[in-house]
Amino acid sequence: MTTSADTNVDVQERPTWPQIVLTGFMGAGKSTLGALLAERLRAPFYDSDTLIEAATGLRIAELFRQGGEASFRELEHQVIASVAAKPGSVLALGGGSLMHPDTRRLLSTTYIVYLAISPTMARERIANTTDRPLARTANFDELLNLRESTYRSAASLIIEVRDEEPTKTLARVIASLPDGFNPI
Ligand code: S3P
């Protein structure tokens, strides 16, 4: 707690760092790493897929079945808007969230970490999941290639995903963050 000299009004200590946003393709580890990072920084953690499922009471796959991808993207945009750019927090996006131009705009003041994964590793990691409707798409490599430039141009930091324990990736992210991203 600090006190303003001018007004003598108590001013709550606020985290000074911008929201850290994790982006990247399916299987890159955004949710796992986001939770670990938030824990390390003692910061609130938001996960867009989890928030969408909580808000609708439906699984992502069911939302795709009912309304298709375009309707899912709108819903995703609205949910992200409710938590976007909150300073001193961590937000893990879904793999396609940044493809919505309005979502990119909402996050333009945040610190975006792009977890870059190869198509081969992504395919291996998500081979057995049933809750990712786009995971079985025939043009999986093409989808990643199409998104790559958007991920890269939005990124404040790019971390190559390796076959390693999430805590090791966490250490690489922490080591690469600029000064000032400290525990709250
Ligand atoms: C999607 C990725 C998924 C989820 C939805 C669509 C995508 O999230 O949002 O299935 O378009 O890449 P993850 O990246 O967490 O798997």
PDB file of C-alpha atoms and ligand atoms in Angstrom:
ATOM      1  CA  MET A   1       0.000   0.000   0.000  1.00  0.00           C
ATOM      2  CA  THR A   2       1.335   3.484  -0.851  1.00  0.00           C
ATOM      3  CA  THR A   3      -0.044   6.888  -0.022  1.00  0.00           C
ATOM      4  CA  SER A   4      -0.407   9.678  -2.522  1.00  0.00           C
ATOM      5  CA  ALA A   5       1.497  12.709  -1.227  1.00  0.00           C
ATOM      6  CA  ASP A   6      -0.929  15.158  -2.865  1.00  0.00           C
ATOM      7  CA  THR A   7      -4.254  13.823  -1.725  1.00  0.00           C
ATOM      8  CA  ASN A   8      -3.336  11.612   1.194  1.00  0.00           C
ATOM      9  CA  VAL A   9      -5.626   9.005  -0.372  1.00  0.00           C
ATOM     10  CA  ASP A  10      -4.492   5.405  -0.193  1.00  0.00           C
ATOM     11  CA  VAL A  11      -3.501   4.090  -3.573  1.00  0.00           C
ATOM     12  CA  GLN A  12      -3.615   0.324  -3.995  1.00  0.00           C
ATOM     13  CA  GLU A  13      -0.376  -1.216  -5.274  1.00  0.00           C
ATOM     14  CA  ARG A  14      -1.094  -2.389  -8.802  1.00  0.00           C
ATOM     15  CA  PRO A  15       0.877  -4.806 -10.905  1.00  0.00           C
ATOM     16  CA  THR A  16       2.654  -2.758 -13.502  1.00  0.00           C
ATOM     17  CA  TRP A  17       3.147  -5.424 -16.124  1.00  0.00           C
ATOM     18  CA  PRO A  18       0.804  -5.939 -19.055  1.00  0.00           C
ATOM     19  CA  GLN A  19      -1.225  -9.100 -19.406  1.00  0.00           C
ATOM     20  CA  ILE A  20       0.826 -12.040 -20.698  1.00  0.00           C
ATOM     21  CA  VAL A  21      -1.025 -13.857 -23.487  1.00  0.00           C
ATOM     22  CA  LEU A  22      -0.034 -17.311 -24.713  1.00  0.00           C
ATOM     23  CA  THR A  23      -0.745 -18.115 -28.331  1.00  0.00           C
ATOM     24  CA  GLY A  24       0.230 -20.873 -30.762  1.00  0.00           C
ATOM     25  CA  PHE A  25      -1.137 -23.893 -32.533  1.00  0.00           C
ATOM     26  CA  MET A  26      -3.069 -26.764 -30.935  1.00  0.00           C
ATOM     27  CA  GLY A  27      -0.768 -28.890 -28.802  1.00  0.00           C
ATOM     28  CA  ALA A  28       1.783 -26.139 -28.181  1.00  0.00           C
ATOM     29  CA  GLY A  29       1.118 -26.250 -24.427  1.00  0.00           C
ATOM     30  CA  LYS A  30      -0.564 -22.865 -23.962  1.00  0.00           C
ATOM     31  CA  SER A  31      -2.890 -23.945 -21.134  1.00  0.00           C
ATOM     32  CA  THR A  32      -0.291 -25.990 -19.265  1.00  0.00           C
ATOM     33  CA  LEU A  33       2.364 -23.330 -19.516  1.00  0.00           C
ATOM     34  CA  GLY A  34      -0.089 -20.515 -18.809  1.00  0.00           C
ATOM     35  CA  ALA A  35      -1.163 -22.135 -15.545  1.00  0.00           C
ATOM     36  CA  LEU A  36       2.458 -22.665 -14.489  1.00  0.00           C
ATOM     37  CA  LEU A  37       3.422 -19.122 -15.413  1.00  0.00           C
ATOM     38  CA  ALA A  38       0.471 -17.641 -13.530  1.00  0.00           C
ATOM     39  CA  GLU A  39       1.358 -19.702 -10.485  1.00  0.00           C
ATOM     40  CA  ARG A  40       4.977 -18.551 -10.648  1.00  0.00           C
ATOM     41  CA  LEU A  41       3.970 -14.894 -11.008  1.00  0.00           C
ATOM     42  CA  ARG A  42       1.171 -15.282  -8.413  1.00  0.00           C
ATOM     43  CA  ALA A  43      -1.198 -13.862 -10.996  1.00  0.00           C
ATOM     44  CA  PRO A  44      -4.781 -14.657 -12.028  1.00  0.00           C
ATOM     45  CA  PHE A  45      -5.005 -17.144 -14.897  1.00  0.00           C
ATOM     46  CA  TYR A  46      -7.613 -17.189 -17.659  1.00  0.00           C
ATOM     47  CA  ASP A  47      -7.992 -19.890 -20.296  1.00  0.00           C
ATOM     48  CA  SER A  48     -10.275 -18.980 -23.190  1.00  0.00           C
ATOM     49  CA  ASP A  49     -11.428 -22.536 -23.995  1.00  0.00           C
ATOM     50  CA  THR A  50     -12.260 -23.199 -20.333  1.00  0.00           C
ATOM     51  CA  LEU A  51     -14.122 -19.879 -20.070  1.00  0.00           C
ATOM     52  CA  ILE A  52     -16.141 -20.667 -23.220  1.00  0.00           C
ATOM     53  CA  GLU A  53     -17.138 -24.082 -21.886  1.00  0.00           C
ATOM     54  CA  ALA A  54     -18.064 -22.581 -18.514  1.00  0.00           C
ATOM     55  CA  ALA A  55     -20.117 -19.796 -20.105  1.00  0.00           C
ATOM     56  CA  THR A  56     -22.087 -22.091 -22.407  1.00  0.00           C
ATOM     57  CA  GLY A  57     -22.138 -25.330 -20.442  1.00  0.00           C
ATOM     58  CA  LEU A  58     -21.072 -27.069 -23.676  1.00  0.00           C
ATOM     59  CA  ARG A  59     -17.871 -28.736 -24.849  1.00  0.00           C
ATOM     60  CA  ILE A  60     -15.935 -27.021 -27.662  1.00  0.00           C
ATOM     61  CA  ALA A  61     -16.651 -29.925 -30.024  1.00  0.00           C
ATOM     62  CA  GLU A  62     -20.374 -29.566 -29.386  1.00  0.00           C
ATOM     63  CA  LEU A  63     -20.233 -25.814 -30.060  1.00  0.00           C
ATOM     64  CA  PHE A  64     -18.557 -26.503 -33.421  1.00  0.00           C
ATOM     65  CA  ARG A  65     -21.204 -29.118 -34.197  1.00  0.00           C
ATOM     66  CA  GLN A  66     -24.081 -26.811 -33.339  1.00  0.00           C
ATOM     67  CA  GLY A  67     -22.952 -23.508 -34.841  1.00  0.00           C
ATOM     68  CA  GLY A  68     -19.889 -24.150 -36.961  1.00  0.00           C
ATOM     69  CA  GLU A  69     -16.542 -22.411 -36.734  1.00  0.00           C
ATOM     70  CA  ALA A  70     -17.736 -18.855 -37.496  1.00  0.00           C
ATOM     71  CA  SER A  71     -20.183 -18.882 -34.615  1.00  0.00           C
ATOM     72  CA  PHE A  72     -17.524 -20.378 -32.313  1.00  0.00           C
ATOM     73  CA  ARG A  73     -15.132 -17.533 -33.239  1.00  0.00           C
ATOM     74  CA  GLU A  74     -17.711 -14.897 -32.296  1.00  0.00           C
ATOM     75  CA  LEU A  75     -18.353 -16.554 -28.966  1.00  0.00           C
ATOM     76  CA  GLU A  76     -14.615 -16.867 -28.417  1.00  0.00           C
ATOM     77  CA  HIS A  77     -14.161 -13.174 -29.180  1.00  0.00           C
ATOM     78  CA  GLN A  78     -16.808 -12.173 -26.636  1.00  0.00           C
ATOM     79  CA  VAL A  79     -15.356 -14.368 -23.923  1.00  0.00           C
ATOM     80  CA  ILE A  80     -11.840 -13.082 -24.531  1.00  0.00           C
ATOM     81  CA  ALA A  81     -13.164  -9.492 -24.438  1.00  0.00           C
ATOM     82  CA  SER A  82     -14.307 -10.081 -20.855  1.00  0.00           C
ATOM     83  CA  VAL A  83     -10.759 -10.795 -19.655  1.00  0.00           C
ATOM     84  CA  ALA A  84      -8.565  -9.137 -22.295  1.00  0.00           C
ATOM     85  CA  ALA A  85      -5.705  -6.842 -21.336  1.00  0.00           C
ATOM     86  CA  LYS A  86      -6.191  -7.109 -17.567  1.00  0.00           C
ATOM     87  CA  PRO A  87      -2.801  -6.003 -16.221  1.00  0.00           C
ATOM     88  CA  GLY A  88      -0.893  -8.478 -14.080  1.00  0.00           C
ATOM     89  CA  SER A  89      -2.700 -11.565 -15.373  1.00  0.00           C
ATOM     90  CA  VAL A  90      -2.000 -14.482 -17.703  1.00  0.00           C
ATOM     91  CA  LEU A  91      -4.328 -15.537 -20.539  1.00  0.00           C
ATOM     92  CA  ALA A  92      -4.053 -18.735 -22.601  1.00  0.00           C
ATOM     93  CA  LEU A  93      -5.837 -18.473 -25.950  1.00  0.00           C
ATOM     94  CA  GLY A  94      -7.265 -21.185 -28.173  1.00  0.00           C
ATOM     95  CA  GLY A  95      -5.158 -21.919 -31.241  1.00  0.00           C
ATOM     96  CA  GLY A  96      -7.416 -19.971 -33.580  1.00  0.00           C
ATOM     97  CA  SER A  97      -8.313 -16.994 -31.352  1.00  0.00           C
ATOM     98  CA  LEU A  98      -5.896 -14.539 -32.946  1.00  0.00           C
ATOM     99  CA  MET A  99      -7.339 -15.180 -36.404  1.00  0.00           C
ATOM    100  CA  HIS A 100     -10.224 -12.873 -35.445  1.00  0.00           C
ATOM    101  CA  PRO A 101      -9.045  -9.314 -36.246  1.00  0.00           C
ATOM    102  CA  ASP A 102     -11.110  -7.773 -33.434  1.00  0.00           C
ATOM    103  CA  THR A 103      -9.565 -10.171 -30.940  1.00  0.00           C
ATOM    104  CA  ARG A 104      -6.105  -9.143 -32.149  1.00  0.00           C
ATOM    105  CA  ARG A 105      -7.059  -5.507 -31.604  1.00  0.00           C
ATOM    106  CA  LEU A 106      -8.304  -6.229 -28.082  1.00  0.00           C
ATOM    107  CA  LEU A 107      -4.946  -7.759 -27.225  1.00  0.00           C
ATOM    108  CA  SER A 108      -2.760  -5.170 -28.909  1.00  0.00           C
ATOM    109  CA  THR A 109      -1.479  -3.738 -25.606  1.00  0.00           C
ATOM    110  CA  THR A 110      -0.642  -7.135 -24.087  1.00  0.00           C
ATOM    111  CA  TYR A 111       2.618  -9.088 -24.041  1.00  0.00           C
ATOM    112  CA  ILE A 112       2.071 -11.979 -26.428  1.00  0.00           C
ATOM    113  CA  VAL A 113       4.170 -15.127 -26.155  1.00  0.00           C
ATOM    114  CA  TYR A 114       4.019 -17.307 -29.259  1.00  0.00           C
ATOM    115  CA  LEU A 115       4.753 -20.970 -28.520  1.00  0.00           C
ATOM    116  CA  ALA A 116       5.996 -22.154 -31.912  1.00  0.00           C
ATOM    117  CA  ILE A 117       5.495 -25.874 -32.520  1.00  0.00           C
ATOM    118  CA  SER A 118       6.240 -27.881 -35.662  1.00  0.00           C
ATOM    119  CA  PRO A 119       3.314 -29.573 -37.455  1.00  0.00           C
ATOM    120  CA  THR A 120       4.872 -32.975 -36.752  1.00  0.00           C
ATOM    121  CA  MET A 121       5.142 -32.414 -33.020  1.00  0.00           C
ATOM    122  CA  ALA A 122       1.672 -30.853 -32.857  1.00  0.00           C
ATOM    123  CA  ARG A 123       0.184 -33.841 -34.663  1.00  0.00           C
ATOM    124  CA  GLU A 124       1.895 -36.273 -32.307  1.00  0.00           C
ATOM    125  CA  ARG A 125       0.750 -34.396 -29.230  1.00  0.00           C
ATOM    126  CA  ILE A 126      -2.901 -34.160 -30.174  1.00  0.00           C
ATOM    127  CA  ALA A 127      -3.238 -37.528 -31.898  1.00  0.00           C
ATOM    128  CA  ASN A 128      -5.461 -38.955 -29.195  1.00  0.00           C
ATOM    129  CA  THR A 129      -7.648 -35.994 -28.307  1.00  0.00           C
ATOM    130  CA  THR A 130     -11.310 -36.043 -29.261  1.00  0.00           C
ATOM    131  CA  ASP A 131     -12.230 -32.526 -28.170  1.00  0.00           C
ATOM    132  CA  ARG A 132     -10.447 -30.565 -30.913  1.00  0.00           C
ATOM    133  CA  PRO A 133     -12.703 -30.439 -33.985  1.00  0.00           C
ATOM    134  CA  LEU A 134      -9.988 -29.018 -36.248  1.00  0.00           C
ATOM    135  CA  ALA A 135      -7.365 -31.549 -35.206  1.00  0.00           C
ATOM    136  CA  ARG A 136      -8.431 -34.129 -37.728  1.00  0.00           C
ATOM    137  CA  THR A 137      -8.548 -31.686 -40.609  1.00  0.00           C
ATOM    138  CA  ALA A 138      -6.890 -33.050 -43.750  1.00  0.00           C
ATOM    139  CA  ASN A 139      -4.882 -29.855 -44.288  1.00  0.00           C
ATOM    140  CA  PHE A 140      -3.432 -29.692 -40.801  1.00  0.00           C
ATOM    141  CA  ASP A 141       0.008 -28.533 -42.028  1.00  0.00           C
ATOM    142  CA  GLU A 142      -1.593 -25.958 -44.257  1.00  0.00           C
ATOM    143  CA  LEU A 143      -3.665 -24.604 -41.363  1.00  0.00           C
ATOM    144  CA  LEU A 144      -0.547 -24.139 -39.243  1.00  0.00           C
ATOM    145  CA  ASN A 145       1.291 -22.522 -42.171  1.00  0.00           C
ATOM    146  CA  LEU A 146      -1.614 -20.156 -42.764  1.00  0.00           C
ATOM    147  CA  ARG A 147      -1.651 -19.069 -39.132  1.00  0.00           C
ATOM    148  CA  GLU A 148       2.093 -18.840 -38.653  1.00  0.00           C
ATOM    149  CA  SER A 149       2.529 -15.278 -39.941  1.00  0.00           C
ATOM    150  CA  THR A 150      -0.319 -14.007 -37.734  1.00  0.00           C
ATOM    151  CA  TYR A 151       1.175 -15.651 -34.655  1.00  0.00           C
ATOM    152  CA  ARG A 152       4.607 -14.254 -35.464  1.00  0.00           C
ATOM    153  CA  SER A 153       3.547 -10.724 -36.234  1.00  0.00           C
ATOM    154  CA  ALA A 154       1.458 -10.507 -33.037  1.00  0.00           C
ATOM    155  CA  ALA A 155       4.225 -11.920 -30.835  1.00  0.00           C
ATOM    156  CA  SER A 156       6.285  -9.961 -28.326  1.00  0.00           C
ATOM    157  CA  LEU A 157       8.313 -13.109 -27.673  1.00  0.00           C
ATOM    158  CA  ILE A 158       8.700 -16.360 -29.630  1.00  0.00           C
ATOM    159  CA  ILE A 159       9.549 -19.592 -27.795  1.00  0.00           C
ATOM    160  CA  GLU A 160      10.296 -22.724 -29.834  1.00  0.00           C
ATOM    161  CA  VAL A 161       8.446 -25.705 -28.369  1.00  0.00           C
ATOM    162  CA  ARG A 162      10.721 -28.638 -27.570  1.00  0.00           C
ATOM    163  CA  ASP A 163      10.075 -32.146 -26.376  1.00  0.00           C
ATOM    164  CA  GLU A 164      10.777 -31.341 -22.712  1.00  0.00           C
ATOM    165  CA  GLU A 165       9.061 -31.070 -19.342  1.00  0.00           C
ATOM    166  CA  PRO A 166       6.715 -28.036 -19.114  1.00  0.00           C
ATOM    167  CA  THR A 167       8.757 -26.733 -16.170  1.00  0.00           C
ATOM    168  CA  LYS A 168      11.785 -26.493 -18.484  1.00  0.00           C
ATOM    169  CA  THR A 169       9.767 -24.495 -21.018  1.00  0.00           C
ATOM    170  CA  LEU A 170       8.542 -22.328 -18.155  1.00  0.00           C
ATOM    171  CA  ALA A 171      12.141 -21.612 -17.172  1.00  0.00           C
ATOM    172  CA  ARG A 172      12.939 -20.566 -20.753  1.00  0.00           C
ATOM    173  CA  VAL A 173       9.934 -18.231 -20.845  1.00  0.00           C
ATOM    174  CA  ILE A 174      10.766 -16.667 -17.469  1.00  0.00           C
ATOM    175  CA  ALA A 175      14.381 -16.167 -18.543  1.00  0.00           C
ATOM    176  CA  SER A 176      13.221 -14.392 -21.717  1.00  0.00           C
ATOM    177  CA  LEU A 177      10.685 -12.041 -20.138  1.00  0.00           C
ATOM    178  CA  PRO A 178      11.815  -8.427 -19.885  1.00  0.00           C
ATOM    179  CA  ASP A 179      12.535  -6.919 -16.447  1.00  0.00           C
ATOM    180  CA  GLY A 180       9.444  -5.982 -14.518  1.00  0.00           C
ATOM    181  CA  PHE A 181       7.413  -9.188 -14.899  1.00  0.00           C
ATOM    182  CA  ASN A 182       7.679 -10.048 -11.232  1.00  0.00           C
ATOM    183  CA  PRO A 183       5.428 -11.953  -8.840  1.00  0.00           C
ATOM    184  CA  ILE A 184       2.576  -9.811  -7.641  1.00  0.00           C
TER     185      ILE A 184
HETATM  186  C1  S3P B   1      -8.800 -24.362 -32.007  1.00  0.00           C
HETATM  187  C2  S3P B   1      -8.008 -24.695 -30.938  1.00  0.00           C
HETATM  188  C3  S3P B   1      -8.570 -25.210 -29.682  1.00  0.00           C
HETATM  189  C4  S3P B   1     -10.013 -24.738 -29.480  1.00  0.00           C
HETATM  190  C5  S3P B   1     -10.827 -25.052 -30.682  1.00  0.00           C
HETATM  191  C6  S3P B   1     -10.283 -24.399 -31.950  1.00  0.00           C
HETATM  192  C7  S3P B   1      -8.145 -23.880 -33.251  1.00  0.00           C
HETATM  193  O1  S3P B   1      -7.776 -24.763 -28.575  1.00  0.00           O
HETATM  194  O2  S3P B   1     -10.074 -23.372 -29.228  1.00  0.00           O
HETATM  195  O3  S3P B   1     -10.867 -26.452 -30.835  1.00  0.00           O
HETATM  196  O4  S3P B   1      -8.846 -23.304 -34.107  1.00  0.00           O
HETATM  197  O5  S3P B   1      -6.929 -24.057 -33.383  1.00  0.00           O
HETATM  198  P1  S3P B   1      -6.293 -25.337 -28.273  1.00  0.00           P
HETATM  199  O6  S3P B   1      -5.337 -24.561 -29.125  1.00  0.00           O
HETATM  200  O7  S3P B   1      -6.104 -25.047 -26.820  1.00  0.00           O
HETATM  201  O8  S3P B   1      -6.309 -26.776 -28.589  1.00  0.00           O
END
